């Protein structure tokens, strides 16, 4: 059920402390940790503690939490010393989503000149 921890979800297990992660920021409702396969010198994943399959589902169900997720992604970028950075939400397997728990990627530390659109 949306919002409830899912026993087969990697990110739910990280939130629960069952799987270790290199945490860079944690609030009552948001967790940020380093990606284990970084695509840039700084690559941090920012997730809500509650489970929603993607950012669109999170925004529809809890828009305030979706805004908090975005604000925390910006806070991570500032704390990592990034003046320029990219935020990426992948929604669905065709867009590259591999973990179906809403999350945003914070990428930076090198020029992000590749245009996605």
PDB file of N, CA, C and O in Angstrom, residues 80-108:
ATOM      1  N   UNK A  80      26.922  20.045  -0.034  1.00  0.00           N
ATOM      2  CA  UNK A  80      27.986  19.402  -0.813  1.00  0.00           C
ATOM      3  C   UNK A  80      28.842  20.439  -1.546  1.00  0.00           C
ATOM      4  O   UNK A  80      29.786  20.078  -2.240  1.00  0.00           O
ATOM      5  N   UNK A  81      28.501  21.723  -1.406  1.00  0.00           N
ATOM      6  CA  UNK A  81      29.279  22.793  -2.021  1.00  0.00           C
ATOM      7  C   UNK A  81      29.036  22.967  -3.506  1.00  0.00           C
ATOM      8  O   UNK A  81      29.880  23.509  -4.215  1.00  0.00           O
ATOM      9  N   UNK A  82      27.885  22.537  -3.978  1.00  0.00           N
ATOM     10  CA  UNK A  82      27.580  22.613  -5.406  1.00  0.00           C
ATOM     11  C   UNK A  82      26.896  23.940  -5.755  1.00  0.00           C
ATOM     12  O   UNK A  82      25.839  24.250  -5.215  1.00  0.00           O
ATOM     13  N   UNK A  83      27.496  24.692  -6.654  1.00  0.00           N
ATOM     14  CA  UNK A  83      26.851  25.905  -7.171  1.00  0.00           C
ATOM     15  C   UNK A  83      25.968  25.534  -8.360  1.00  0.00           C
ATOM     16  O   UNK A  83      24.900  26.109  -8.561  1.00  0.00           O
ATOM     17  N   UNK A  84      26.436  24.591  -9.148  1.00  0.00           N
ATOM     18  CA  UNK A  84      25.696  24.090 -10.311  1.00  0.00           C
ATOM     19  C   UNK A  84      25.463  22.602 -10.096  1.00  0.00           C
ATOM     20  O   UNK A  84      26.397  21.871  -9.747  1.00  0.00           O
ATOM     21  N   UNK A  85      24.252  22.167 -10.320  1.00  0.00           N
ATOM     22  CA  UNK A  85      23.930  20.758 -10.118  1.00  0.00           C
ATOM     23  C   UNK A  85      22.686  20.396 -10.893  1.00  0.00           C
ATOM     24  O   UNK A  85      21.955  21.247 -11.388  1.00  0.00           O
ATOM     25  N   UNK A  86      22.452  19.109 -10.991  1.00  0.00           N
ATOM     26  CA  UNK A  86      21.287  18.590 -11.701  1.00  0.00           C
ATOM     27  C   UNK A  86      20.456  17.765 -10.726  1.00  0.00           C
ATOM     28  O   UNK A  86      21.006  16.974  -9.956  1.00  0.00           O
ATOM     29  N   UNK A  87      19.138  17.955 -10.775  1.00  0.00           N
ATOM     30  CA  UNK A  87      18.193  17.125 -10.027  1.00  0.00           C
ATOM     31  C   UNK A  87      17.449  16.278 -11.045  1.00  0.00           C
ATOM     32  O   UNK A  87      16.930  16.801 -12.031  1.00  0.00           O
ATOM     33  N   UNK A  88      17.379  14.974 -10.797  1.00  0.00           N
ATOM     34  CA  UNK A  88      16.710  14.071 -11.735  1.00  0.00           C
ATOM     35  C   UNK A  88      15.715  13.192 -10.996  1.00  0.00           C
ATOM     36  O   UNK A  88      16.064  12.528 -10.014  1.00  0.00           O
ATOM     37  N   UNK A  89      14.481  13.183 -11.495  1.00  0.00           N
ATOM     38  CA  UNK A  89      13.453  12.238 -11.069  1.00  0.00           C
ATOM     39  C   UNK A  89      13.217  11.305 -12.254  1.00  0.00           C
ATOM     40  O   UNK A  89      12.827  11.751 -13.324  1.00  0.00           O
ATOM     41  N   UNK A  90      13.456  10.015 -12.093  1.00  0.00           N
ATOM     42  CA  UNK A  90      13.114   9.027 -13.118  1.00  0.00           C
ATOM     43  C   UNK A  90      11.788   8.396 -12.702  1.00  0.00           C
ATOM     44  O   UNK A  90      11.658   7.926 -11.573  1.00  0.00           O
ATOM     45  N   UNK A  91      10.831   8.384 -13.613  1.00  0.00           N
ATOM     46  CA  UNK A  91       9.522   7.816 -13.304  1.00  0.00           C
ATOM     47  C   UNK A  91       9.184   6.761 -14.341  1.00  0.00           C
ATOM     48  O   UNK A  91       8.914   7.081 -15.496  1.00  0.00           O
ATOM     49  N   UNK A  92       9.275   5.502 -13.931  1.00  0.00           N
ATOM     50  CA  UNK A  92       8.976   4.374 -14.797  1.00  0.00           C
ATOM     51  C   UNK A  92      10.231   3.756 -15.379  1.00  0.00           C
ATOM     52  O   UNK A  92      11.262   4.424 -15.527  1.00  0.00           O
ATOM     53  N   UNK A  93      10.152   2.478 -15.706  1.00  0.00           N
ATOM     54  CA  UNK A  93      11.325   1.771 -16.223  1.00  0.00           C
ATOM     55  C   UNK A  93      11.840   2.351 -17.543  1.00  0.00           C
ATOM     56  O   UNK A  93      13.045   2.363 -17.784  1.00  0.00           O
ATOM     57  N   UNK A  94      10.958   2.861 -18.378  1.00  0.00           N
ATOM     58  CA  UNK A  94      11.382   3.448 -19.645  1.00  0.00           C
ATOM     59  C   UNK A  94      12.168   4.727 -19.466  1.00  0.00           C
ATOM     60  O   UNK A  94      12.894   5.151 -20.370  1.00  0.00           O
ATOM     61  N   UNK A  95      12.065   5.343 -18.300  1.00  0.00           N
ATOM     62  CA  UNK A  95      12.814   6.567 -17.987  1.00  0.00           C
ATOM     63  C   UNK A  95      14.069   6.259 -17.180  1.00  0.00           C
ATOM     64  O   UNK A  95      14.791   7.174 -16.787  1.00  0.00           O
ATOM     65  N   UNK A  96      14.319   4.991 -16.908  1.00  0.00           N
ATOM     66  CA  UNK A  96      15.520   4.609 -16.181  1.00  0.00           C
ATOM     67  C   UNK A  96      15.318   4.340 -14.701  1.00  0.00           C
ATOM     68  O   UNK A  96      16.287   4.095 -13.988  1.00  0.00           O
ATOM     69  N   UNK A  97      14.068   4.365 -14.221  1.00  0.00           N
ATOM     70  CA  UNK A  97      13.838   4.077 -12.805  1.00  0.00           C
ATOM     71  C   UNK A  97      14.074   2.597 -12.550  1.00  0.00           C
ATOM     72  O   UNK A  97      13.519   1.740 -13.232  1.00  0.00           O
ATOM     73  N   UNK A  98      14.926   2.295 -11.559  1.00  0.00           N
ATOM     74  CA  UNK A  98      15.223   0.902 -11.225  1.00  0.00           C
ATOM     75  C   UNK A  98      14.791   0.538  -9.812  1.00  0.00           C
ATOM     76  O   UNK A  98      14.609  -0.635  -9.517  1.00  0.00           O
ATOM     77  N   UNK A  99      14.650   1.531  -8.941  1.00  0.00           N
ATOM     78  CA  UNK A  99      14.118   1.300  -7.595  1.00  0.00           C
ATOM     79  C   UNK A  99      12.804   2.059  -7.524  1.00  0.00           C
ATOM     80  O   UNK A  99      12.772   3.282  -7.695  1.00  0.00           O
ATOM     81  N   UNK A 100      11.725   1.339  -7.283  1.00  0.00           N
ATOM     82  CA  UNK A 100      10.388   1.934  -7.359  1.00  0.00           C
ATOM     83  C   UNK A 100       9.928   2.449  -5.995  1.00  0.00           C
ATOM     84  O   UNK A 100       8.932   1.999  -5.433  1.00  0.00           O
ATOM     85  N   UNK A 101      10.719   3.395  -5.515  1.00  0.00           N
ATOM     86  CA  UNK A 101      10.456   4.178  -4.300  1.00  0.00           C
ATOM     87  C   UNK A 101      10.830   5.598  -4.720  1.00  0.00           C
ATOM     88  O   UNK A 101      11.933   5.832  -5.226  1.00  0.00           O
ATOM     89  N   UNK A 102       9.917   6.551  -4.566  1.00  0.00           N
ATOM     90  CA  UNK A 102      10.163   7.917  -5.019  1.00  0.00           C
ATOM     91  C   UNK A 102      11.518   8.408  -4.545  1.00  0.00           C
ATOM     92  O   UNK A 102      11.877   8.223  -3.378  1.00  0.00           O
ATOM     93  N   UNK A 103      12.282   9.013  -5.458  1.00  0.00           N
ATOM     94  CA  UNK A 103      13.582   9.564  -5.093  1.00  0.00           C
ATOM     95  C   UNK A 103      14.038  10.556  -6.149  1.00  0.00           C
ATOM     96  O   UNK A 103      13.600  10.519  -7.289  1.00  0.00           O
ATOM     97  N   UNK A 104      14.904  11.452  -5.713  1.00  0.00           N
ATOM     98  CA  UNK A 104      15.529  12.410  -6.627  1.00  0.00           C
ATOM     99  C   UNK A 104      17.041  12.228  -6.533  1.00  0.00           C
ATOM    100  O   UNK A 104      17.582  12.017  -5.453  1.00  0.00           O
ATOM    101  N   UNK A 105      17.688  12.276  -7.687  1.00  0.00           N
ATOM    102  CA  UNK A 105      19.144  12.215  -7.772  1.00  0.00           C
ATOM    103  C   UNK A 105      19.676  13.644  -7.744  1.00  0.00           C
ATOM    104  O   UNK A 105      19.206  14.490  -8.503  1.00  0.00           O
ATOM    105  N   UNK A 106      20.676  13.903  -6.899  1.00  0.00           N
ATOM    106  CA  UNK A 106      21.400  15.167  -6.899  1.00  0.00           C
ATOM    107  C   UNK A 106      22.772  14.863  -7.487  1.00  0.00           C
ATOM    108  O   UNK A 106      23.525  14.065  -6.919  1.00  0.00           O
ATOM    109  N   UNK A 107      23.058  15.449  -8.645  1.00  0.00           N
ATOM    110  CA  UNK A 107      24.306  15.191  -9.354  1.00  0.00           C
ATOM    111  C   UNK A 107      25.081  16.485  -9.545  1.00  0.00           C
ATOM    112  O   UNK A 107      24.506  17.513  -9.910  1.00  0.00           O
ATOM    113  N   UNK A 108      26.385  16.443  -9.314  1.00  0.00           N
ATOM    114  CA  UNK A 108      27.215  17.618  -9.527  1.00  0.00           C
ATOM    115  C   UNK A 108      28.675  17.304  -9.311  1.00  0.00           C
ATOM    116  O   UNK A 108      29.070  16.158  -9.159  1.00  0.00           O
TER     117      UNK A 108
END
